[in-house]
Coordinates of C-alpha atoms and ligand atoms in Angstrom, one line a residue:
M25 CA 7.9 -138.3 47.9
D26 CA 5.4 -137.2 44.9
R27 CA 5.0 -140.0 42.3
I28 CA 4.2 -139.9 38.5
R29 CA 1.5 -141.8 37.3
I30 CA 0.8 -143.1 34.4
R31 CA -2.2 -145.3 32.5
G32 CA -0.6 -145.7 29.2
G33 CA -2.1 -146.0 25.6
A34 CA -2.2 -142.8 24.4
P35 CA -0.8 -141.8 21.5
L36 CA 1.2 -138.1 21.3
N37 CA 0.6 -135.1 18.8
G38 CA 0.9 -131.2 19.2
L39 CA 3.4 -129.5 20.1
I40 CA 5.9 -129.8 23.1
P41 CA 8.4 -126.5 23.5
I42 CA 12.1 -127.4 24.4
S43 CA 13.4 -126.1 27.0
G44 CA 17.3 -124.7 27.3
A45 CA 19.2 -127.4 28.2
K46 CA 20.2 -127.8 31.6
N47 CA 23.7 -129.2 30.6
A48 CA 24.2 -126.0 29.2
A49 CA 22.7 -123.1 31.5
L50 CA 24.7 -125.5 34.6
P51 CA 28.4 -124.4 33.7
L52 CA 27.6 -120.8 32.1
M53 CA 26.0 -119.8 35.2
I54 CA 30.1 -121.1 36.9
A55 CA 31.1 -118.9 34.5
S56 CA 29.4 -116.0 35.3
L57 CA 32.6 -116.5 38.3
L58 CA 34.7 -115.2 35.5
T59 CA 33.8 -111.7 36.1
E60 CA 33.1 -109.1 38.5
D61 CA 30.4 -107.9 36.2
T62 CA 26.5 -108.9 35.5
L63 CA 25.5 -112.6 33.7
E64 CA 22.6 -111.8 31.9
L65 CA 20.9 -115.5 30.9
G66 CA 17.7 -115.9 29.4
N67 CA 15.9 -119.3 28.8
V68 CA 17.4 -120.2 31.9
P69 CA 14.9 -123.6 32.7
R70 CA 13.5 -123.9 36.0
L71 CA 15.4 -126.9 37.6
A72 CA 16.1 -128.7 40.8
D73 CA 19.7 -128.1 39.6
I74 CA 19.1 -125.3 39.1
S75 CA 18.2 -123.8 42.0
S76 CA 21.5 -126.0 43.8
L77 CA 23.8 -124.3 41.6
L78 CA 22.7 -120.6 42.9
R79 CA 22.5 -121.7 46.2
I80 CA 26.5 -123.0 45.8
M81 CA 27.4 -119.4 44.4
S82 CA 24.5 -117.7 47.1
N83 CA 27.3 -119.2 49.5
F84 CA 30.2 -117.7 48.1
G85 CA 28.7 -114.2 48.4
V86 CA 27.1 -114.2 44.7
D87 CA 23.9 -111.9 43.9
H88 CA 21.2 -113.8 42.0
S89 CA 17.6 -112.5 40.7
I90 CA 15.6 -114.3 38.5
A91 CA 12.8 -112.5 36.1
G92 CA 9.2 -112.9 37.0
R93 CA 7.2 -113.7 34.2
R94 CA 6.7 -111.4 31.6
P95 CA 2.9 -111.1 29.9
G96 CA 2.4 -113.2 27.0
Q97 CA 4.7 -116.3 28.2
S98 CA 4.0 -119.6 30.2
S99 CA 5.3 -121.2 32.4
E100 CA 7.0 -123.3 29.6
T101 CA 8.8 -120.1 29.0
G102 CA 12.2 -120.4 30.5
Q103 CA 13.1 -117.5 32.9
T104 CA 15.2 -114.9 33.0
I105 CA 19.0 -114.8 35.7
R106 CA 20.5 -112.0 36.1
V107 CA 24.6 -113.7 37.5
T108 CA 26.9 -111.1 39.7
A109 CA 30.4 -112.8 41.2
K110 CA 31.2 -109.0 42.3
S111 CA 32.8 -109.7 45.8
I112 CA 33.4 -113.2 46.8
I113 CA 33.1 -113.7 50.6
D114 CA 33.6 -117.6 50.5
T115 CA 35.7 -119.5 47.8
C116 CA 34.4 -122.3 49.1
A117 CA 32.2 -125.1 47.8
P118 CA 31.0 -127.3 51.0
Y119 CA 30.2 -131.4 51.0
E120 CA 26.5 -130.8 51.8
L121 CA 26.4 -128.7 48.6
V122 CA 28.6 -130.1 45.7
S123 CA 27.3 -133.7 46.5
T124 CA 23.7 -133.4 45.7
M125 CA 25.0 -132.3 42.1
R126 CA 28.3 -133.1 40.4
A127 CA 28.6 -130.5 37.1
S128 CA 29.1 -128.2 40.5
F129 CA 32.3 -129.3 41.2
W130 CA 33.3 -127.1 38.2
V131 CA 33.4 -123.6 40.0
I132 CA 36.7 -124.8 40.9
A133 CA 38.3 -123.5 37.3
P134 CA 37.1 -119.9 37.7
L135 CA 37.8 -119.6 41.0
V136 CA 41.0 -120.4 41.2
A137 CA 41.3 -118.5 37.6
R138 CA 40.1 -115.1 39.1
F139 CA 41.1 -115.3 42.7
G140 CA 44.1 -117.8 42.9
H141 CA 42.1 -120.6 44.9
A142 CA 39.2 -122.4 45.7
K143 CA 37.9 -125.8 48.0
V144 CA 35.7 -128.1 46.3
S145 CA 34.5 -130.5 47.7
M146 CA 34.6 -134.0 45.3
P147 CA 31.3 -134.2 43.8
G148 CA 28.5 -137.2 43.7
G149 CA 25.2 -136.6 41.2
C150 CA 23.7 -138.7 39.5
A151 CA 24.9 -142.6 40.4
I152 CA 26.8 -144.3 36.8
G153 CA 29.9 -145.6 37.1
T154 CA 32.6 -143.9 39.7
R155 CA 32.8 -140.6 37.6
P156 CA 36.3 -139.7 38.4
V157 CA 37.4 -136.0 38.5
D158 CA 41.9 -136.9 37.8
L159 CA 41.3 -135.5 34.3
L160 CA 39.5 -132.0 35.8
I161 CA 42.1 -132.2 38.0
M162 CA 44.8 -132.6 35.3
A163 CA 44.0 -130.0 33.0
L164 CA 44.2 -127.2 35.9
A165 CA 47.5 -128.3 37.7
K166 CA 48.8 -128.0 33.9
L167 CA 46.9 -124.9 33.9
G168 CA 49.1 -124.2 36.7
A169 CA 47.7 -124.4 40.2
A170 CA 48.9 -126.3 43.0
I171 CA 46.5 -129.3 43.8
E172 CA 46.2 -131.0 46.9
I173 CA 42.9 -133.2 48.1
E174 CA 42.2 -132.3 51.6
G175 CA 39.3 -135.0 53.5
G176 CA 37.6 -135.1 50.9
Y177 CA 38.0 -131.9 49.4
V178 CA 40.2 -131.2 46.4
V179 CA 42.3 -127.2 46.5
A180 CA 43.5 -125.3 44.4
T181 CA 45.5 -122.8 44.5
A182 CA 47.4 -120.2 42.4
P183 CA 48.6 -117.2 44.4
K184 CA 50.0 -115.4 41.1
G185 CA 47.2 -116.5 38.1
L186 CA 47.7 -120.0 35.9
H187 CA 48.9 -119.6 33.2
G188 CA 49.1 -120.9 29.4
A189 CA 49.3 -124.7 29.1
E190 CA 49.0 -127.7 26.4
I191 CA 46.8 -130.2 27.7
D192 CA 46.0 -133.3 26.1
F193 CA 42.9 -135.3 27.2
P194 CA 43.4 -139.0 26.7
K195 CA 39.6 -138.9 27.1
V196 CA 36.9 -137.1 26.2
T197 CA 35.8 -135.3 28.8
V198 CA 32.8 -132.7 28.7
G199 CA 33.1 -131.2 32.4
G200 CA 36.7 -131.4 32.0
T201 CA 37.5 -129.1 28.6
H202 CA 34.0 -127.0 30.5
V203 CA 36.9 -126.0 33.2
A204 CA 40.1 -126.4 31.1
L205 CA 38.5 -123.7 28.6
M206 CA 37.0 -121.3 31.5
A207 CA 39.9 -121.3 33.5
A208 CA 42.2 -121.0 30.3
T209 CA 39.4 -117.5 29.5
L210 CA 41.8 -116.1 32.3
A211 CA 45.8 -117.2 32.8
Q212 CA 48.8 -115.7 30.2
G213 CA 48.6 -116.7 27.3
T214 CA 47.9 -119.1 25.1
T215 CA 46.2 -122.8 26.3
V216 CA 45.9 -125.8 23.4
I217 CA 43.3 -128.5 24.6
R218 CA 42.6 -131.3 22.7
N219 CA 40.8 -134.4 22.0
A220 CA 38.5 -131.6 23.3
A221 CA 34.4 -132.2 23.9
R222 CA 32.6 -131.6 21.2
E223 CA 29.8 -131.1 22.5
P224 CA 27.1 -128.0 21.8
E225 CA 27.0 -126.9 24.4
V226 CA 31.2 -126.6 25.2
A227 CA 29.9 -124.1 21.9
D228 CA 27.3 -122.7 23.8
L229 CA 29.6 -122.1 27.1
A230 CA 32.3 -120.5 24.2
A231 CA 29.5 -119.0 22.9
C232 CA 29.3 -116.9 26.1
L233 CA 32.7 -116.3 27.5
I234 CA 33.3 -114.9 23.9
K235 CA 30.9 -112.0 24.4
M236 CA 32.4 -111.9 28.2
G237 CA 35.9 -110.5 26.6
A238 CA 37.3 -114.5 25.9
K239 CA 39.8 -114.9 23.4
I240 CA 38.6 -118.4 22.0
Q241 CA 38.8 -119.7 18.7
G242 CA 37.2 -123.6 17.8
A243 CA 35.0 -124.8 20.2
G244 CA 32.6 -127.6 18.7
T245 CA 36.2 -129.0 17.4
S246 CA 38.5 -131.4 19.2
E247 CA 40.8 -128.4 18.6
I248 CA 40.5 -125.0 21.1
V249 CA 42.8 -122.5 21.3
V250 CA 42.1 -119.9 23.9
E251 CA 44.4 -116.3 24.4
G252 CA 44.3 -115.6 27.8
V253 CA 42.7 -112.1 28.7
S254 CA 43.7 -110.2 32.4
S255 CA 39.6 -109.7 33.1
L256 CA 36.7 -110.5 31.8
Y257 CA 33.1 -108.7 31.4
G258 CA 29.3 -109.1 32.0
A259 CA 27.3 -109.3 28.9
S260 CA 23.9 -111.6 27.8
H261 CA 23.4 -114.7 26.3
D262 CA 20.5 -117.6 25.7
V263 CA 20.9 -121.5 27.2
M264 CA 20.2 -123.1 23.5
P265 CA 18.5 -126.2 24.2
D266 CA 18.1 -129.2 25.2
R267 CA 19.2 -132.1 23.3
I268 CA 18.3 -134.3 25.5
E269 CA 14.5 -133.0 26.6
T270 CA 14.2 -133.6 22.8
G271 CA 15.6 -136.7 22.1
T272 CA 12.9 -138.0 25.7
Y273 CA 10.1 -136.7 23.4
A274 CA 11.0 -137.3 20.1
M275 CA 12.0 -141.2 21.9
A276 CA 8.2 -140.9 24.0
V277 CA 6.0 -140.2 20.0
A278 CA 8.1 -142.9 18.6
M279 CA 6.5 -145.0 20.9
T280 CA 3.4 -143.7 21.4
G281 CA 2.7 -143.1 17.9
G282 CA 0.9 -140.4 16.8
D283 CA 2.8 -136.7 15.6
L284 CA 4.5 -133.9 17.7
V285 CA 6.2 -130.9 16.8
L286 CA 9.1 -129.7 19.2
E287 CA 9.8 -126.3 18.3
N288 CA 12.5 -124.0 20.0
T289 CA 14.8 -126.7 18.8
R290 CA 17.3 -128.1 16.5
A291 CA 18.2 -131.6 15.0
E292 CA 21.6 -130.6 14.3
Y293 CA 21.6 -131.0 17.5
L294 CA 20.9 -134.8 17.8
Q295 CA 21.5 -135.5 14.4
A296 CA 23.2 -139.0 15.3
A297 CA 19.6 -139.8 17.9
L298 CA 17.6 -138.5 15.2
D299 CA 18.8 -140.5 12.0
V300 CA 18.6 -143.7 14.9
L301 CA 14.7 -143.1 15.1
G302 CA 14.5 -143.1 11.6
Q303 CA 15.5 -146.5 11.0
A304 CA 13.4 -147.6 14.1
G305 CA 10.1 -146.3 11.9
A306 CA 9.4 -143.5 12.8
E307 CA 9.1 -139.9 10.8
V308 CA 11.8 -136.7 11.1
S309 CA 11.8 -133.8 9.5
S310 CA 13.1 -130.5 10.4
T311 CA 10.4 -127.0 10.4
H312 CA 10.5 -123.6 10.4
S313 CA 11.4 -123.5 14.6
G314 CA 12.2 -127.0 15.1
I315 CA 11.4 -130.7 14.8
R316 CA 8.7 -132.9 13.3
I317 CA 8.4 -136.8 14.5
R318 CA 4.9 -138.6 13.5
R319 CA 5.0 -142.4 13.6
N320 CA 2.4 -144.0 12.5
G321 CA 0.8 -147.9 13.2
N322 CA 3.0 -149.9 12.2
G323 CA 5.5 -150.5 14.3
I324 CA 9.5 -150.1 15.7
Q325 CA 11.6 -152.3 13.7
A326 CA 15.0 -153.1 16.7
V327 CA 18.4 -150.9 15.6
D328 CA 21.6 -151.5 17.7
V329 CA 23.5 -147.9 19.2
T330 CA 26.2 -147.4 20.6
T331 CA 27.2 -144.7 22.9
D332 CA 29.7 -142.2 22.3
P333 CA 30.7 -138.5 22.5
F334 CA 29.5 -135.7 20.3
P335 CA 28.3 -136.2 16.7
G336 CA 28.1 -139.8 18.1
F337 CA 24.9 -141.5 20.3
P338 CA 24.2 -139.7 23.4
T339 CA 24.9 -141.4 26.6
D340 CA 21.5 -139.5 28.1
L341 CA 19.4 -140.7 25.0
Q342 CA 20.4 -144.8 25.7
A343 CA 17.9 -145.6 29.0
Q344 CA 15.1 -143.7 26.7
F345 CA 15.9 -145.2 23.6
M346 CA 16.3 -148.6 25.1
A347 CA 12.6 -148.1 26.6
L348 CA 11.7 -147.6 23.2
M349 CA 14.2 -151.0 22.1
T350 CA 12.0 -153.0 24.3
R351 CA 8.7 -153.0 21.7
A352 CA 10.8 -153.1 18.7
N353 CA 10.8 -155.6 16.2
G354 CA 13.2 -158.5 16.5
T355 CA 16.7 -157.9 18.6
S356 CA 18.8 -154.4 19.5
R357 CA 22.0 -153.9 20.6
I358 CA 22.6 -151.6 22.8
R359 CA 26.1 -150.8 23.9
E360 CA 27.0 -148.0 26.7
T361 CA 30.8 -146.9 26.6
I362 CA 30.9 -143.7 28.4
F363 CA 30.0 -144.9 31.7
E364 CA 29.9 -147.8 33.2
N365 CA 27.1 -148.9 35.5
R366 CA 24.5 -146.9 33.4
F367 CA 22.4 -149.7 33.4
M368 CA 20.1 -149.2 36.0
H369 CA 17.0 -148.9 34.2
V370 CA 17.4 -152.2 32.5
Q371 CA 15.3 -154.2 36.2
E372 CA 12.9 -151.7 35.8
L373 CA 12.4 -151.7 32.8
A374 CA 11.7 -155.3 33.0
R375 CA 8.8 -155.0 36.5
L376 CA 7.4 -153.8 33.5
G377 CA 7.3 -156.8 30.9
A378 CA 10.4 -156.1 28.9
H379 CA 13.3 -159.1 27.9
I380 CA 16.8 -157.7 28.2
R381 CA 19.8 -159.3 29.0
L382 CA 23.3 -157.7 30.5
D383 CA 25.8 -158.9 28.7
G384 CA 29.8 -156.2 29.7
D385 CA 28.8 -153.2 28.0
S386 CA 26.1 -154.0 25.8
A387 CA 22.2 -154.6 27.0
Y388 CA 20.3 -157.4 24.2
V389 CA 16.4 -155.8 24.1
D390 CA 14.5 -158.7 22.8
G391 CA 10.9 -156.9 21.7
V392 CA 8.4 -157.6 23.1
P393 CA 4.6 -157.3 21.3
T394 CA 3.3 -155.1 25.1
L395 CA 4.6 -154.4 28.5
K396 CA 2.4 -153.8 31.6
G397 CA 1.5 -151.4 33.8
A398 CA 4.0 -151.0 37.6
P399 CA 5.5 -149.7 40.3
V400 CA 8.5 -149.3 39.3
M401 CA 11.3 -146.8 40.9
A402 CA 14.0 -144.2 39.3
T403 CA 17.4 -144.4 40.0
D404 CA 18.9 -141.8 38.4
L405 CA 17.7 -138.6 35.8
R406 CA 17.7 -140.4 32.1
A407 CA 17.0 -144.2 34.4
S408 CA 13.3 -142.1 35.3
V409 CA 12.6 -140.0 32.3
S410 CA 13.1 -143.7 30.0
L411 CA 10.6 -145.6 32.7
V412 CA 7.7 -142.9 31.9
I413 CA 8.7 -143.4 28.2
A414 CA 7.6 -147.8 29.1
G415 CA 4.3 -145.9 31.8
L416 CA 3.3 -144.2 28.0
V417 CA 2.7 -147.8 26.1
A418 CA 2.5 -150.0 29.7
E419 CA -1.1 -151.6 29.5
G420 CA -2.9 -150.3 33.0
E421 CA -0.9 -148.2 35.7
T422 CA 2.4 -147.5 35.8
T423 CA 3.7 -145.5 39.3
I424 CA 7.6 -143.7 39.2
N425 CA 8.9 -143.4 42.7
R426 CA 11.1 -140.8 43.5
V427 CA 10.2 -138.1 41.1
Y428 CA 12.9 -136.7 42.1
H429 CA 15.3 -137.8 39.7
L430 CA 12.8 -135.9 37.2
D431 CA 12.8 -132.7 38.3
R432 CA 16.8 -132.2 38.3
G433 CA 16.2 -132.5 34.4
F434 CA 12.9 -132.8 32.9
E435 CA 11.1 -128.8 33.1
A436 CA 7.2 -129.7 33.2
L437 CA 7.7 -132.5 32.4
E438 CA 3.5 -133.8 33.2
A439 CA 1.9 -130.8 31.8
K440 CA 3.8 -131.3 28.8
L441 CA 3.0 -134.5 27.6
A442 CA -0.4 -134.3 29.1
R443 CA -1.2 -131.2 27.1
C444 CA -0.3 -133.5 23.4
G445 CA -2.6 -136.9 25.1
A446 CA -0.8 -138.4 27.8
E447 CA -2.8 -139.6 31.2
I448 CA -0.8 -138.6 33.2
E449 CA -0.5 -137.0 36.4
R450 CA 2.0 -135.8 39.4
V451 CA 0.9 -137.4 43.2
R452 CA 2.1 -135.2 45.6
G453 CA 3.4 -137.2 48.4
Ligands
UD1_510 C1 28.2 -134.9 31.1 C2 26.9 -134.7 31.0 C3 26.1 -135.7 31.4 C4 27.2 -136.6 30.5 C5 28.4 -136.9 30.3 C6 28.7 -137.8 28.6 C7 26.9 -132.5 32.3 C8 26.0 -131.3 33.2 N1 26.2 -133.0 32.7 O1 29.5 -135.6 32.4 O2 25.2 -135.1 31.4 O3 26.2 -137.9 30.2 O4 28.3 -135.2 30.5 O5 27.5 -137.0 27.3 O6 26.6 -131.4 30.9 N2 36.5 -139.6 33.6 C9 37.4 -139.5 33.6 N3 38.1 -138.2 34.4 C10 37.9 -137.5 35.2 C11 36.4 -136.5 33.8 C12 35.6 -138.1 33.0 O7 38.1 -140.5 33.7 O8 37.7 -136.7 35.1 C13 35.1 -140.0 32.4 C14 33.7 -140.0 32.8 O9 33.7 -141.4 34.4 C15 33.5 -140.9 31.9 C16 33.4 -140.1 30.9 O10 34.9 -139.1 31.0 O11 33.8 -142.3 31.5 C17 32.7 -139.0 30.3 O12 32.1 -137.8 31.5 P1 32.4 -136.4 31.4 O13 32.2 -136.2 29.7 O14 33.5 -135.6 32.2 O15 31.1 -136.8 31.9 P2 30.1 -135.4 32.8 O16 31.1 -134.5 32.5 O17 30.3 -135.1 34.0

């Protein structure tokens, strides 16, 4: 297995192009199942999760093509994927495939909405908390799908199609909102989704669905209204920038010091995190095509943070922020309210010399003057990249094992950091 080797101490200076968002690309690809026409998606990141989803969809009989690189494009330019779900031969997503990535469970929504039948394995994905799918199933049941659980599979049927419904989510769920939104586009009548997730990825999915002929209002707010249509058509859409990748590199330069421009991204997608970085001592400004983050020799200040659904501080940046706080002046309290058990990075950060105490849903991080390089092991996607951030300032060498987690969610990570001065390389296993 590949490893990432980092020699800490170098500041980050230069420009990092931000990739398309994994968490937007996945639901957008899944939305292609709603139409027999071709959906063309631009700015799709080159990531293991994207390939896994394409594999699952190929199993259904979906055709896809990936456009090669054009003159002038670097390997960091997103790819264009054309997906056509004309004739589906199978509406079953098996355990072996779905267990590698939780978001693939969402295929259940377009399959049952368009074909009246779907059989999808209960999902896997990052081992963060129990991550149930009860609310996704609730939404489909409200829309008129009959649901049965058989041997680890969820079977959803609606031979006469779905109908509009009022869906009140008792808890904000991104996946639940994606599922309800996709299914409602082809349901007969009006659907109202309340307490909907306001994440920008939901708005991006809705923007693409609207191009495909869906009638949707309010995406990006907590109440979405969908007027069902009888069919959708093909469209062309560019995936939004990855706000988690943006925030990760912003935390990295706050950690190492230096001056980074993050290109092709927008501050409004992660304002809460940028505000916190400002309080911690980084200088954040918007440029015409992205965000500039600087930190000079001054230290990092401890800041308390609580994760929340958008527009709050994202849980997907919690581990990275904790890495930053390991070097802060003072103690910061980091509260995780979205997922229980999302503190697996704590013991690995401790191996690098961090002082962190866990108490229920909170981590108390006492900043230390130095971290020391060590071999560490990544346990999930965001935890892995927090170890990279810590390794960038740790004295000596840090080796991060199990890099496949990073490959699921960060495109060309070592190349992007190395170009800005980091001493980082991949060691092929
Ligand atoms: C998505 C993101 C993930 C991010 C998370 C929260 C993708 C591919 N993944 O995950 O990176 O960390 O949003 O921002 O976009 N819940 C239930 N029942 C359900 C569904 C969810 O109780 O049926 C709970 C979860 O356990 C969790 C909370 O709701 O406590 C939020 O989860 P959700 O927003 O659904 O996360 P995902 O969509 O899986």
